[in-house]
């Protein structure tokens, strides 16, 4: 079992990665993601330019092993909808991720809790709110309705 200090360090790495998304990701919010297996980060991603990989998709693209023992730490709720890119929540389900840890919800009305629902309804363990204050302080200006 991963202890809390380790979990926080993984989310903080995802937050650090999310800084690299700017400015190319705009107007999308800057998101970071790490994949962890057996207590070790095995892949990383951050939001690319609009129409290109979201953070989760980038991390998944760089890891071609089974995901049944992998936890994803992602700074923003995975998207439940198909926009300019496929749905990250559905992709995580299809690829068989074991667990997803999310820092903060996505207020985009197309998402707004639906990404969490997609994961939970598929039987995936979801932890919501890890490092929420720290992540929100960075990402909030880029989320709807603050995102101009
Ligand atoms: N950047 C980002 C997300 N951003 C969400 O996706 C929306 C844009 O979707 P799209 O048009 O497909 O690029 C954006 O308004 C926000 O709700 N979601 C994620 O799972 N991961 C990411 O890295």
Coordinates of C-alpha atoms and ligand atoms in Angstrom, one line a residue:
X1 CA 0.0 0.0 0.0
X2 CA 1.3 3.4 -1.0
X3 CA 1.6 5.7 2.1
X4 CA 0.3 9.3 2.1
X5 CA 3.7 10.9 1.9
X6 CA 4.5 8.9 -1.3
X7 CA 1.0 9.7 -2.7
X8 CA 1.6 13.4 -2.1
X9 CA 5.0 13.3 -3.8
X10 CA 3.5 11.7 -6.9
X11 CA 0.8 14.4 -7.1
X12 CA 3.5 17.1 -6.6
X13 CA 5.4 15.6 -9.5
X14 CA 2.2 15.8 -11.6
X15 CA 1.8 19.5 -10.6
X16 CA 5.4 20.3 -11.5
X17 CA 4.9 18.6 -14.9
X18 CA 1.7 20.7 -15.4
X19 CA 3.8 23.9 -15.4
X20 CA 5.5 22.7 -18.5
X21 CA 2.2 22.7 -20.4
X22 CA 2.2 26.5 -20.5
X23 CA 1.9 28.3 -22.8
X24 CA 1.5 25.8 -25.6
X25 CA -1.7 24.2 -24.1
X26 CA -3.7 27.4 -24.0
X27 CA -6.7 27.8 -24.0
X28 CA -6.8 24.4 -22.4
X29 CA -5.9 24.2 -18.7
X30 CA -2.4 23.0 -17.9
X31 CA -2.6 19.5 -16.5
X32 CA 0.0 17.0 -15.3
X33 CA -0.1 13.2 -14.9
X34 CA 2.2 10.5 -13.7
X35 CA 1.7 6.7 -13.9
X36 CA 2.9 4.7 -10.9
X37 CA 3.6 1.0 -10.6
X38 CA 5.0 -0.7 -7.5
X39 CA 5.8 2.8 -6.0
X40 CA 7.8 3.9 -9.0
X41 CA 6.9 6.5 -11.7
X42 CA 6.8 4.7 -15.0
X43 CA 5.5 7.4 -17.3
X44 CA 4.7 11.2 -17.2
X45 CA 2.6 13.6 -19.3
X46 CA 1.3 17.1 -19.5
X47 CA -1.2 18.9 -21.7
X48 CA 0.0 19.5 -25.2
X49 CA -1.3 22.0 -27.7
X50 CA -5.0 22.1 -28.5
X51 CA -6.0 19.0 -30.5
X52 CA -2.9 17.1 -29.3
X53 CA -2.5 14.9 -26.2
X54 CA -4.0 15.7 -22.9
X55 CA -1.8 14.9 -19.9
X56 CA -3.2 11.4 -19.4
X57 CA -3.0 10.6 -23.1
X58 CA 0.7 11.6 -23.2
X59 CA 1.5 9.5 -20.2
X60 CA -0.3 6.5 -21.7
X61 CA 1.3 7.0 -25.1
X62 CA 4.7 6.6 -23.4
X63 CA 3.8 3.4 -21.5
X64 CA 2.8 0.2 -23.4
X65 CA 2.6 -2.2 -20.5
X66 CA -0.6 -3.6 -18.9
X67 CA -2.2 -1.0 -16.6
X68 CA -3.9 -3.5 -14.2
X69 CA -1.4 -2.7 -11.4
X70 CA -0.9 1.0 -12.3
X71 CA -2.2 4.1 -10.6
X72 CA -2.6 7.5 -12.4
X73 CA -2.1 10.7 -10.5
X74 CA -3.6 13.6 -12.4
X75 CA -4.0 17.2 -11.4
X76 CA -7.4 17.6 -13.0
X77 CA -10.5 15.4 -13.3
X78 CA -10.0 13.3 -16.5
X79 CA -12.3 14.6 -19.3
X80 CA -15.5 12.5 -19.8
X81 CA -16.3 13.9 -23.3
X82 CA -14.9 13.9 -26.8
X83 CA -13.7 17.4 -27.6
X84 CA -10.8 18.2 -29.8
X85 CA -9.3 15.0 -28.4
X86 CA -10.7 11.6 -27.1
X87 CA -12.1 11.2 -23.6
X88 CA -9.3 10.6 -21.1
X89 CA -11.7 9.0 -18.6
X90 CA -12.9 6.5 -21.2
X91 CA -9.4 5.8 -22.4
X92 CA -8.3 5.0 -18.8
X93 CA -11.2 2.6 -18.5
X94 CA -10.5 0.9 -21.8
X95 CA -6.9 0.5 -21.0
X96 CA -7.7 -1.1 -17.6
X97 CA -6.1 1.3 -15.2
X98 CA -6.3 0.1 -11.6
X99 CA -6.8 3.4 -9.7
X100 CA -6.9 7.1 -10.4
X101 CA -6.0 9.9 -7.9
X102 CA -7.3 13.3 -8.8
X103 CA -6.4 16.6 -7.2
X104 CA -9.4 18.8 -8.3
X105 CA -12.7 18.7 -10.3
X106 CA -13.0 20.2 -13.8
X107 CA -15.7 22.9 -13.8
X108 CA -16.1 22.6 -17.6
X109 CA -19.9 21.8 -17.8
X110 CA -19.1 19.0 -20.2
X111 CA -17.2 17.4 -17.3
X112 CA -17.9 18.6 -13.8
X113 CA -17.9 15.3 -12.0
X114 CA -18.8 13.2 -15.0
X115 CA -15.2 12.1 -15.5
X116 CA -15.1 10.8 -11.9
X117 CA -18.5 9.0 -12.5
X118 CA -17.2 7.3 -15.7
X119 CA -14.2 5.9 -13.8
X120 CA -16.2 4.8 -10.7
X121 CA -19.0 3.2 -12.8
X122 CA -16.4 1.1 -14.5
X123 CA -15.2 -0.1 -11.1
X124 CA -12.0 1.9 -10.9
X125 CA -10.9 3.1 -7.5
X126 CA -10.9 6.9 -7.5
X127 CA -9.4 9.2 -4.8
X128 CA -10.4 12.8 -5.1
X129 CA -8.9 15.9 -3.5
X130 CA -5.2 15.0 -2.9
X131 CA -3.2 18.2 -2.8
X132 CA -6.3 20.1 -3.9
X133 CA -5.4 23.5 -2.4
X134 CA -1.9 23.5 -3.9
X135 CA -3.1 22.3 -7.3
X136 CA -6.1 24.7 -7.4
X137 CA -3.9 27.7 -6.6
X138 CA -2.0 27.0 -9.9
X139 CA -4.7 25.7 -12.2
X140 CA -7.8 27.7 -11.2
X141 CA -7.1 30.8 -13.4
X142 CA -7.1 28.4 -16.4
X143 CA -10.3 26.7 -15.6
X144 CA -13.8 27.8 -16.6
X145 CA -15.3 30.3 -15.8
X146 CA -12.0 32.0 -15.0
X147 CA -10.4 31.0 -18.3
X148 CA -10.9 33.9 -20.6
Ligands
LIG1 N1 -6.1 19.8 -20.5 C1 -6.7 18.7 -20.0 C2 -8.1 18.6 -19.8 N2 -8.9 19.7 -20.0 C3 -10.3 19.6 -20.3 O1 -10.6 19.3 -21.6 C4 -11.2 20.4 -22.3 C5 -10.7 20.6 -23.6 O2 -10.9 19.3 -24.3 P1 -10.3 19.2 -25.8 O3 -11.1 20.1 -26.7 O4 -10.6 17.7 -26.1 O5 -8.8 19.5 -25.7 C6 -11.0 21.6 -21.4 O6 -12.0 22.6 -21.5 C7 -11.0 21.0 -20.0 O7 -12.3 20.8 -19.5 N3 -8.7 17.5 -19.4 C8 -7.9 16.4 -19.2 O8 -8.4 15.3 -18.8 N4 -6.6 16.4 -19.4 C9 -5.9 17.5 -19.8 O9 -4.7 17.5 -19.9

